[in-house]
mmCIF file of C-alpha atoms in Angstrom:
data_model
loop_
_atom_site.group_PDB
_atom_site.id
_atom_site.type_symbol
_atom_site.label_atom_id
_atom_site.label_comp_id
_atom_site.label_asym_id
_atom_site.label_seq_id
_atom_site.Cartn_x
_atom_site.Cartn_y
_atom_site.Cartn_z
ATOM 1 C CA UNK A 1 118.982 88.564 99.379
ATOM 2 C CA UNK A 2 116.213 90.304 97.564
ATOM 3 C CA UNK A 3 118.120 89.412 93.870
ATOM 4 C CA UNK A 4 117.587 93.118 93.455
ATOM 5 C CA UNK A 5 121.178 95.231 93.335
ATOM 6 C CA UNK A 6 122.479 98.238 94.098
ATOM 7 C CA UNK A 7 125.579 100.386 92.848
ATOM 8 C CA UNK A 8 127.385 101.457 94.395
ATOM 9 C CA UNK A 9 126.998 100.552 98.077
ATOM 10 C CA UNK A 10 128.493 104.018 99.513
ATOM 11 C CA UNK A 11 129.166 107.491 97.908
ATOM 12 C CA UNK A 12 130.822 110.454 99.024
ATOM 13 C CA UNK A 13 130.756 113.953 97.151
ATOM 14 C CA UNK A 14 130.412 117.267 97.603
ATOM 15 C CA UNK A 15 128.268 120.115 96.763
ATOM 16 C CA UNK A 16 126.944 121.280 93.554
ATOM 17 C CA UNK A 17 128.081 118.068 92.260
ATOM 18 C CA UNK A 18 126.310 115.005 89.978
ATOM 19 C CA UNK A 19 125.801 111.441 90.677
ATOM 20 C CA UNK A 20 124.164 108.476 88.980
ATOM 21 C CA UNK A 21 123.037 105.008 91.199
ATOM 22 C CA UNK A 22 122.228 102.182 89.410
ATOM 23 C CA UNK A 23 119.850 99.596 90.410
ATOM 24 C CA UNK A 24 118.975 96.424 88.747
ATOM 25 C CA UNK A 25 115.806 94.911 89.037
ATOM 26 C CA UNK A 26 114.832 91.123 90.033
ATOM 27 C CA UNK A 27 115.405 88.322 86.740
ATOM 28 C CA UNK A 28 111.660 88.891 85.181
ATOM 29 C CA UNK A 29 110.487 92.334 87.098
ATOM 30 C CA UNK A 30 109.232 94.681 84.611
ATOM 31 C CA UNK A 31 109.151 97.864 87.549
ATOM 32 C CA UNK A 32 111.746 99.721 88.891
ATOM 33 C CA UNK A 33 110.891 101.930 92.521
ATOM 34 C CA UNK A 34 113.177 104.965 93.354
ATOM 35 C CA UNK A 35 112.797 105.705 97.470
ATOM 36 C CA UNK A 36 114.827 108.187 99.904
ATOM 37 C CA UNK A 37 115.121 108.027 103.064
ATOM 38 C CA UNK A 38 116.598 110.192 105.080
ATOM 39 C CA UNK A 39 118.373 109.810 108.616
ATOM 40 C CA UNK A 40 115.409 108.503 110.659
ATOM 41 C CA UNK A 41 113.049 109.610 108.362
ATOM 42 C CA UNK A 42 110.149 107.366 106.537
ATOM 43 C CA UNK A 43 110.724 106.292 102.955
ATOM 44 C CA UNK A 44 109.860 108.721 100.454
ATOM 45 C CA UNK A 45 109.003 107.823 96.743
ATOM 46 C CA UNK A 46 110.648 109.671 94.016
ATOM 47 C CA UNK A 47 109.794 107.858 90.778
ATOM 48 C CA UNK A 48 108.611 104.391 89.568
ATOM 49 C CA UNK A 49 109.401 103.221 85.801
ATOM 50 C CA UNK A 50 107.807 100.198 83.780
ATOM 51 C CA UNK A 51 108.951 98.372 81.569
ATOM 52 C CA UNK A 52 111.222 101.374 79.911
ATOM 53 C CA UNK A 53 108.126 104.283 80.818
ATOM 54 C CA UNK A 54 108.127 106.418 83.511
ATOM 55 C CA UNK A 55 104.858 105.132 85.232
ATOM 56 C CA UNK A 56 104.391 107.849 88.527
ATOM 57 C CA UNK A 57 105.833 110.145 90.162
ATOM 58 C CA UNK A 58 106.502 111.341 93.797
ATOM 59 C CA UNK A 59 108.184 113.939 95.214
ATOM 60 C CA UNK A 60 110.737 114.302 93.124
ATOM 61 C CA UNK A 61 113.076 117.111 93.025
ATOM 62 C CA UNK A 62 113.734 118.995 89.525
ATOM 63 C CA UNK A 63 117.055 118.339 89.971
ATOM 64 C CA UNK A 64 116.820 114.589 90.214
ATOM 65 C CA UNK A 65 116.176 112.289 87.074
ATOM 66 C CA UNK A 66 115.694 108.624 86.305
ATOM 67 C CA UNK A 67 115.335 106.675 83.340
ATOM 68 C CA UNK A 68 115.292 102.653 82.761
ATOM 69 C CA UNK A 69 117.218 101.282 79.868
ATOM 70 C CA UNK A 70 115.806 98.469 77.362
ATOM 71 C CA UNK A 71 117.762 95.497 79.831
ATOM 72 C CA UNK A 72 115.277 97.089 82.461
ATOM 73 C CA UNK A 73 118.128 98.069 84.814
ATOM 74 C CA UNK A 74 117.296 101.966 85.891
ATOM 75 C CA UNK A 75 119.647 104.577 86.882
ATOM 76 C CA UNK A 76 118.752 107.663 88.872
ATOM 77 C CA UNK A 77 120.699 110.734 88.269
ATOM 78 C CA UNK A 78 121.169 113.364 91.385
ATOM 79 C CA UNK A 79 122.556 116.835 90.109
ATOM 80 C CA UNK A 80 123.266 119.772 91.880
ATOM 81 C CA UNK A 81 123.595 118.285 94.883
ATOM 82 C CA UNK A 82 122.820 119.484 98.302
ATOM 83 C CA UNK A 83 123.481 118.960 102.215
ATOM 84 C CA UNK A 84 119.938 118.202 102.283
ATOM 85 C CA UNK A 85 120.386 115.420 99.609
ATOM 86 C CA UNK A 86 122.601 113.116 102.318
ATOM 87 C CA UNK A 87 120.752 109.880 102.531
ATOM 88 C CA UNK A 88 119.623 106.361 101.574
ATOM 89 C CA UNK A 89 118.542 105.730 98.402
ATOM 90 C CA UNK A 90 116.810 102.492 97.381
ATOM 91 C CA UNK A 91 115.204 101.110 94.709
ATOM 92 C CA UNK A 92 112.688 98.311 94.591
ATOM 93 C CA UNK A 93 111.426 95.885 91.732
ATOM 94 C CA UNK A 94 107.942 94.367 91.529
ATOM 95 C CA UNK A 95 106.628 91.932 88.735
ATOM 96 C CA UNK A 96 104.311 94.006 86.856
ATOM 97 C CA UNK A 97 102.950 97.706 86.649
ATOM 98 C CA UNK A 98 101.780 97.680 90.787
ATOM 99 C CA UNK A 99 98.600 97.870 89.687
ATOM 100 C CA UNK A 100 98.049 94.275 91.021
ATOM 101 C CA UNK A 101 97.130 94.464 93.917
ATOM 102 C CA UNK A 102 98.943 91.443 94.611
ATOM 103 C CA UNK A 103 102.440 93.495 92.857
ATOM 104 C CA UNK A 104 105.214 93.180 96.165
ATOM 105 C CA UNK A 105 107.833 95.417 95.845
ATOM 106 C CA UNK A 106 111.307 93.905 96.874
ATOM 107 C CA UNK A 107 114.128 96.016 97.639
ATOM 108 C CA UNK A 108 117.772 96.550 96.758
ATOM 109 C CA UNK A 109 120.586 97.073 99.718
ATOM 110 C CA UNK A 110 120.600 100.976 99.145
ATOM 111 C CA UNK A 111 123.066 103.216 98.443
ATOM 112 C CA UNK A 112 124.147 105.536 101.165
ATOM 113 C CA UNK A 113 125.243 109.255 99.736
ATOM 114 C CA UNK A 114 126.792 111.543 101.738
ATOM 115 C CA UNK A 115 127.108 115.419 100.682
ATOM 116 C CA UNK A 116 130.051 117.281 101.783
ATOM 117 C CA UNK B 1 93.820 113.672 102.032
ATOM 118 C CA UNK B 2 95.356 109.796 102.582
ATOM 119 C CA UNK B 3 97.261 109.003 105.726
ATOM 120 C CA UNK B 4 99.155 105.854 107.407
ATOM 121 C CA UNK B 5 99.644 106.044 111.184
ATOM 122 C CA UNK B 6 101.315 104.174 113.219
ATOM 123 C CA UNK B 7 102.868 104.677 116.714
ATOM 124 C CA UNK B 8 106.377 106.231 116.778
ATOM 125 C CA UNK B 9 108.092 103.413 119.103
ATOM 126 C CA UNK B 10 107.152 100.464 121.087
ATOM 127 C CA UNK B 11 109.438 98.507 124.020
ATOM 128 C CA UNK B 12 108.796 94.682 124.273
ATOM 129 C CA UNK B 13 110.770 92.216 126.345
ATOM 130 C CA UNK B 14 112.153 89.352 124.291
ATOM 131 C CA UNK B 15 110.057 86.274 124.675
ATOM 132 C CA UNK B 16 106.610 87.985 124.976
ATOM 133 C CA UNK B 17 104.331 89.072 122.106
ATOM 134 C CA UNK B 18 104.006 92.569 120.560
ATOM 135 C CA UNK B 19 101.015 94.508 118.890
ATOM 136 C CA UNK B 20 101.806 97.052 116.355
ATOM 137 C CA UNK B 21 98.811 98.703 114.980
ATOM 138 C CA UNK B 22 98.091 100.718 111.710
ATOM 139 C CA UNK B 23 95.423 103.032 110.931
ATOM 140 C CA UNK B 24 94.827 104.250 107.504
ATOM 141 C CA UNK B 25 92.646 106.754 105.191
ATOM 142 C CA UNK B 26 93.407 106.486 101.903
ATOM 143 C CA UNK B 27 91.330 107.342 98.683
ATOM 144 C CA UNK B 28 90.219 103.344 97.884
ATOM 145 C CA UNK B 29 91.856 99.972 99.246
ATOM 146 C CA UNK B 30 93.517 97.692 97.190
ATOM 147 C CA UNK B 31 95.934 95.866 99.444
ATOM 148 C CA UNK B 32 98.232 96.435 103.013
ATOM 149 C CA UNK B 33 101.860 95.410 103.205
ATOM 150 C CA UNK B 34 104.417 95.231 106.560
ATOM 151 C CA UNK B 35 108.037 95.707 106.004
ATOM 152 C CA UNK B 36 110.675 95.200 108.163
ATOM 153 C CA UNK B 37 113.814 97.429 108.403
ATOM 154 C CA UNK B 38 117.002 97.056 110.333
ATOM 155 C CA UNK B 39 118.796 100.484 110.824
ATOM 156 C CA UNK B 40 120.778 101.203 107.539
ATOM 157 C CA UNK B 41 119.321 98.461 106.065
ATOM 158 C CA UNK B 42 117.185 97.649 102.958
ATOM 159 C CA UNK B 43 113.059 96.991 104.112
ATOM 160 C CA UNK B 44 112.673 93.785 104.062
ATOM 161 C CA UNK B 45 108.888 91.930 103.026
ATOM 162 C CA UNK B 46 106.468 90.606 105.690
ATOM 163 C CA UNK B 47 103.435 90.503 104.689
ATOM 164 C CA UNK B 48 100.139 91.286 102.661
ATOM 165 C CA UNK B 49 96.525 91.863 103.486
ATOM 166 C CA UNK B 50 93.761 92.479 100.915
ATOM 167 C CA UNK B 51 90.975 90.580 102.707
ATOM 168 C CA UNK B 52 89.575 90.952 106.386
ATOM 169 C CA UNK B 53 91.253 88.542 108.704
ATOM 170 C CA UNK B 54 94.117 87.721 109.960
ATOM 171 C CA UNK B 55 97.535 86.180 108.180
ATOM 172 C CA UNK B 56 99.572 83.923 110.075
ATOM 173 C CA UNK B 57 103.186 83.597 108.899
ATOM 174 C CA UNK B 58 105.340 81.588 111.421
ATOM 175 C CA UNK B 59 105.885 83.725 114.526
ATOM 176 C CA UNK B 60 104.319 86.753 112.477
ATOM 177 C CA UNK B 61 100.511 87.532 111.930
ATOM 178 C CA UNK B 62 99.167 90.352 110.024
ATOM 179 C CA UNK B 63 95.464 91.585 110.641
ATOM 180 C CA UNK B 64 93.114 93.603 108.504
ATOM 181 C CA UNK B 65 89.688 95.358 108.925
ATOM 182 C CA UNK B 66 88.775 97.258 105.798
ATOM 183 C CA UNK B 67 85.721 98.619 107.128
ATOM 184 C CA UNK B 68 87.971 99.711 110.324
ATOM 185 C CA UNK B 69 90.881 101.519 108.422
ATOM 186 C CA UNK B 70 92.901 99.620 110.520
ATOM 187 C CA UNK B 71 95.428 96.696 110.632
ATOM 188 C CA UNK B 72 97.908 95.242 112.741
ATOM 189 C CA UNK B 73 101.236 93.359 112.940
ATOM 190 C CA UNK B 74 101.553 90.590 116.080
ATOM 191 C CA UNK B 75 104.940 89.274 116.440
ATOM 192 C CA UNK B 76 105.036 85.908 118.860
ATOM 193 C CA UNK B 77 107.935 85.033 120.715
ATOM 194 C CA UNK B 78 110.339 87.876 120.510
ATOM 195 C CA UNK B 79 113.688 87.786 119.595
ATOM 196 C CA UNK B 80 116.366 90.358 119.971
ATOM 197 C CA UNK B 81 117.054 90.465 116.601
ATOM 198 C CA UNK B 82 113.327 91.600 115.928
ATOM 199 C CA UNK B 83 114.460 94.854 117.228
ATOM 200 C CA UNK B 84 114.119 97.249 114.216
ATOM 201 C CA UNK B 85 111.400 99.286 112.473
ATOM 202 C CA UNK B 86 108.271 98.084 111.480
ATOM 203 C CA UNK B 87 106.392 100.082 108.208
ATOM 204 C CA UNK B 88 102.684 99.853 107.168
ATOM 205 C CA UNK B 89 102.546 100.624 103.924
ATOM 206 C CA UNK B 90 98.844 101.117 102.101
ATOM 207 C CA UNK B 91 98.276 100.304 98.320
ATOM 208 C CA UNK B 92 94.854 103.016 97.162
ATOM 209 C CA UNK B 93 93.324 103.703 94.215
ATOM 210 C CA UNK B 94 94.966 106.748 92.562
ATOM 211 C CA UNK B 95 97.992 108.201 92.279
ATOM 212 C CA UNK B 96 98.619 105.242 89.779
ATOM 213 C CA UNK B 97 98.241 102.614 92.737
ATOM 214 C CA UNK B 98 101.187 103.628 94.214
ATOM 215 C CA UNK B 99 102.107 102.349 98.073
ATOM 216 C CA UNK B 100 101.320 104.931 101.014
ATOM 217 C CA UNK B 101 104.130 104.580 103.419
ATOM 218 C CA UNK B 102 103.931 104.947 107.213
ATOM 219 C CA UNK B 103 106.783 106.633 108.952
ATOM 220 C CA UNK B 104 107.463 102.652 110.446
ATOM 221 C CA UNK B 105 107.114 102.196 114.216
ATOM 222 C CA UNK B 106 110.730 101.330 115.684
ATOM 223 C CA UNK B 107 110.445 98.273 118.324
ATOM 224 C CA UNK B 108 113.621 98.061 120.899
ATOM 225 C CA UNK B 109 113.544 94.471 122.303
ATOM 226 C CA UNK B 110 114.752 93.935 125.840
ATOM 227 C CA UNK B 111 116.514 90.772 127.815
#
């Protein structure tokens, strides 16, 4: 157990809808990681926040959005959504900004979301 | 342009010892992580590299040559439940430090 979590575990919806996961970050981790992964695919970053500010950005779709509240827990919000959108979605937590080179990221059991 | 690779899939027989090598170009160096994933699962941390040498954790060892681009992941002693995907993952200099992933090499252990 990484003592980062996940909400929900598993998610079903259909198209053109909106979703929000939730993630909460390890007790004293000031960084929140967005990834997707898709069926057999590597994991691709969407968005990292620290300590409340959005720090980078990856490939994130317009249609996607994350924000990380003053508790540091982070929620990323999926609109719009698309058969292409189907995946895992994880988020990690490191200690400080990443710019440590030391910073690990540890990560949360994913949420699994299925498009109809 | 920065770049992870690592081979696609390996085969090992449980018992021996496995090699699973990463090459990287990235724009600076400032640390090398493995991660282990079981299928639907969440990766899982191995281990770092910053320095050239090797990294010795139990049945794992991680190597690194800077000046090579290159590092590798030796597992000792396989186990059937090492079967699952292996990912390199590069920390560089920009793009605010974040982690280059590799595409993770999958190892299927056999009896």
């Amino acid at each position: 157990d990484s003592g980062v979590t996940q909400t929900p575990k598993h998610l079903i919806t259909a198209t053109g809808q909106r979703v929000t996961l939730r993630c909460s970050p390890r007790s004293g981790d000031l960084s929140v990681y967005w990834y997707q992964q898709s069926l057999d695919q590597g994991l691709q970053f969407l968005i990292q926040y620290y300590n409340g500010e959005e720090r980078a950005k990856g490939n994130i779709l317009e249609r996607f959005s994350a924000q990380q509240f003053p508790d540091l827990h982070s929620e990323l919000n999926l609109s719009s959504l698309e058969l292409g959108d189907s995946a895992l979605y994880f988020c990690a937590s490191s200690v400080v900004s990443g710019t440590g080179s030391t910073d690990t990221q540890y990560f949360g059991p994913g949420t699994r979301l299925t498009v109809l | 342009g920065q770049n992870i690779d690592q081979p696609t899939e390996m085969t090992a027989t449980e018992g021996a010892i496995v090699q699973i090598n990463c090459t990287y170009q990235t724009s600076g160096f400032n640390g090398l992580f493995w991660y282990q994933q079981h299928a639907g699962e969440a990766p899982t941390f191995l281990s770092y590299n910053v320095l050239d040498g090797l990294e010795e954790k139990g049945r794992f060892s991680s190597f690194l040559s800077r000046s090579k681009g290159y590092s590798y992941l030796l597992l000792k002693e396989l186990q059937m439940k090492d079967s699952a995907s292996y990912l390199c993952a590069v920390r560089g200099m920009d793009s605010n430090y974040q982690l280059i992933w590799g595409a993770g090499t999958k190892l299927i252990i056999k009896p």
